[in-house]
Structures are given as C-alpha cells and as structure tokens.
C-alpha cells in the first residue's frame, strides 16, 4: 500500500504562484512514477504532469507547459508541482497519483495508469 497526502493548495489571484506537495509513505514509494491530475467543477479529472521515478523525465499537458514544473525528492518521498502564472482555468482540486504496476507506457497520462491517489488539495484562482 502507498499513502499519498497533498498539501499547498489555496486561494490566489491570477498571475500568482503556488507550490503543491505530495508526501508518499508505504511500500518503497520513491521508486514509483508519479503524476498530478486535476478536476474542475463539472469536468472530468485530467492529467497535468508526470515524472519518472528517477526524476529525469518530466512531461506535461499542453495547457500548463512553461508554467508548471513537476519535481521530486526521493530521499523525502515527496513530489512537487510548482505552478506559476496561474489563471482562473487552473482552478480545480489537484490530486497526486502513484503508479505501482507498469502498464506499458513509459509516460503514463491516464487515470487508469495509476494505482494510488491522494485526497486532493483545492486550488482556486481569482481574477
């Protein structure tokens, strides 16, 4: 089992920055590919960013490229999402996820690719 706990969400203004954290515990969690997803009201949960277990490869959905940065500190079993230049369309509950079982994709992007999820942290961006 892997437990994931997100933190760092809040209410900010457009143009501001936030840094989300996801602390993992349980089975050798530092070796898992990790991802961030988000879900806005009335919308499906969508992929935001992913990172390989080494941290060497990072990938993003187009709408956040150049603004968001995913990173990880395996010594602390923590994954981060630095979000800059936030806009109102970034308002959502943000979830981190861990992939324990490889499913064939080197860069997992769908919900079904991930095995464990956190409870989410709310990010609200006001105009």
Short mmCIF file of C-alpha atoms in Angstrom, two decimals:
data_model
loop_
_atom_site.label_atom_id
_atom_site.label_comp_id
_atom_site.label_asym_id
_atom_site.label_seq_id
_atom_site.Cartn_x
_atom_site.Cartn_y
_atom_site.Cartn_z
CA UNK A 1 0.00 0.00 0.00
CA UNK A 2 1.04 3.55 -0.70
CA UNK A 3 -0.45 6.55 1.05
CA UNK A 4 -0.37 9.94 -0.64
CA UNK A 5 -1.12 13.26 1.05
CA UNK A 6 -1.27 16.50 -0.90
CA UNK A 7 -0.81 19.97 0.55
CA UNK A 8 -0.15 23.51 -0.54
CA UNK A 9 -3.41 24.45 -2.19
CA UNK A 10 -5.20 27.70 -1.52
CA UNK A 11 -6.85 30.83 -2.88
CA UNK A 12 -4.65 33.04 -5.03
CA UNK A 13 -5.05 35.76 -7.63
CA UNK A 14 -4.41 35.38 -11.33
CA UNK A 15 -0.71 35.63 -12.03
CA UNK A 16 0.31 34.29 -8.64
CA UNK A 17 2.22 31.10 -7.88
CA UNK A 18 1.63 28.07 -5.70
CA UNK A 19 3.70 25.04 -4.85
CA UNK A 20 1.88 21.79 -4.21
CA UNK A 21 3.47 18.92 -2.33
CA UNK A 22 2.60 15.24 -2.26
CA UNK A 23 4.08 13.20 0.56
CA UNK A 24 4.19 9.46 -0.03
CA UNK A 25 4.53 6.69 2.51
CA UNK A 26 4.31 2.94 2.47
CA UNK A 27 5.96 0.50 0.14
CA UNK A 28 9.17 1.82 -1.45
CA UNK A 29 7.23 4.76 -2.75
CA UNK A 30 10.31 6.56 -4.01
CA UNK A 31 10.60 4.17 -6.95
CA UNK A 32 7.22 4.92 -8.49
CA UNK A 33 6.39 7.09 -11.46
CA UNK A 34 4.21 9.88 -10.14
CA UNK A 35 1.68 12.19 -11.64
CA UNK A 36 -0.51 15.19 -10.91
CA UNK A 37 -4.09 15.40 -12.08
CA UNK A 38 -6.78 17.99 -11.55
CA UNK A 39 -10.55 18.11 -11.59
CA UNK A 40 -12.52 21.30 -12.09
CA UNK A 41 -16.19 21.53 -11.11
CA UNK A 42 -18.37 19.72 -13.61
CA UNK A 43 -15.40 18.36 -15.52
CA UNK A 44 -13.56 15.08 -15.70
CA UNK A 45 -10.27 14.60 -13.94
CA UNK A 46 -7.42 15.44 -16.29
CA UNK A 47 -3.71 14.76 -16.43
CA UNK A 48 -1.46 17.71 -15.59
CA UNK A 49 2.11 16.47 -15.21
CA UNK A 50 4.11 13.30 -14.75
CA UNK A 51 7.61 12.37 -13.66
CA UNK A 52 9.59 9.16 -13.92
CA UNK A 53 10.85 7.54 -10.75
CA UNK A 54 14.38 8.86 -11.35
CA UNK A 55 13.06 12.35 -11.94
CA UNK A 56 14.99 12.58 -15.21
CA UNK A 57 11.94 12.81 -17.45
CA UNK A 58 9.06 15.20 -16.89
CA UNK A 59 6.07 15.70 -19.13
CA UNK A 60 3.04 17.97 -19.12
CA UNK A 61 -0.29 18.61 -20.65
CA UNK A 62 -0.12 21.41 -23.20
CA UNK A 63 -2.10 23.94 -21.17
CA UNK A 64 0.49 24.06 -18.37
CA UNK A 65 3.74 23.77 -20.34
CA UNK A 66 6.07 26.61 -19.49
CA UNK A 67 4.09 27.50 -16.34
CA UNK A 68 4.12 24.34 -14.19
CA UNK A 69 7.11 22.29 -13.11
CA UNK A 70 6.97 18.84 -11.56
CA UNK A 71 9.84 17.60 -9.44
CA UNK A 72 10.56 15.01 -6.79
CA UNK A 73 12.79 14.43 -3.81
CA UNK A 74 13.10 10.69 -3.45
CA UNK A 75 15.01 11.00 -0.20
CA UNK A 76 11.91 12.63 1.28
CA UNK A 77 9.37 10.62 -0.73
CA UNK A 78 7.81 13.84 -1.92
CA UNK A 79 6.66 15.11 -5.30
CA UNK A 80 6.11 18.78 -6.01
CA UNK A 81 4.16 20.81 -8.52
CA UNK A 82 5.36 24.38 -8.89
CA UNK A 83 2.61 26.41 -10.53
CA UNK A 84 3.41 29.85 -11.89
CA UNK A 85 1.34 32.39 -13.80
CA UNK A 86 -1.85 30.84 -12.54
CA UNK A 87 -5.09 31.73 -14.26
CA UNK A 88 -8.73 31.09 -13.48
CA UNK A 89 -8.79 28.00 -15.69
CA UNK A 90 -6.33 26.36 -13.29
CA UNK A 91 -8.97 26.34 -10.57
CA UNK A 92 -9.52 22.71 -9.58
CA UNK A 93 -8.88 20.05 -7.00
CA UNK A 94 -5.37 18.76 -7.60
CA UNK A 95 -4.53 15.11 -6.98
CA UNK A 96 -1.24 13.29 -6.96
CA UNK A 97 -1.03 9.69 -8.06
CA UNK A 98 1.49 6.87 -7.98
CA UNK A 99 1.95 4.03 -10.44
CA UNK A 100 2.97 0.80 -8.77
CA UNK A 101 2.34 -1.57 -11.66
CA UNK A 102 3.82 -0.88 -15.07
CA UNK A 103 1.22 -0.87 -17.82
CA UNK A 104 3.32 -0.47 -20.91
CA UNK A 105 3.57 3.30 -21.19
CA UNK A 106 6.82 4.98 -20.29
CA UNK A 107 4.90 8.22 -19.66
CA UNK A 108 1.58 7.38 -18.02
CA UNK A 109 -1.08 10.03 -18.59
CA UNK A 110 -4.44 8.44 -17.88
CA UNK A 111 -6.18 7.77 -14.59
CA UNK A 112 -6.17 4.04 -15.29
CA UNK A 113 -2.35 4.11 -15.43
CA UNK A 114 -2.13 4.92 -11.72
CA UNK A 115 -2.76 2.76 -8.71
CA UNK A 116 -2.80 5.10 -5.72
CA UNK A 117 -4.31 8.52 -5.23
CA UNK A 118 -4.25 11.25 -2.67
CA UNK A 119 -7.32 13.00 -1.29
CA UNK A 120 -6.71 16.17 -3.28
CA UNK A 121 -5.99 19.80 -2.48
CA UNK A 122 -8.11 22.72 -3.67
CA UNK A 123 -6.57 25.42 -5.83
CA UNK A 124 -8.72 28.46 -6.50
CA UNK A 125 -7.53 31.27 -8.74
CA UNK A 126 -9.49 34.51 -8.69
CA UNK A 127 -9.42 37.08 -11.48
#
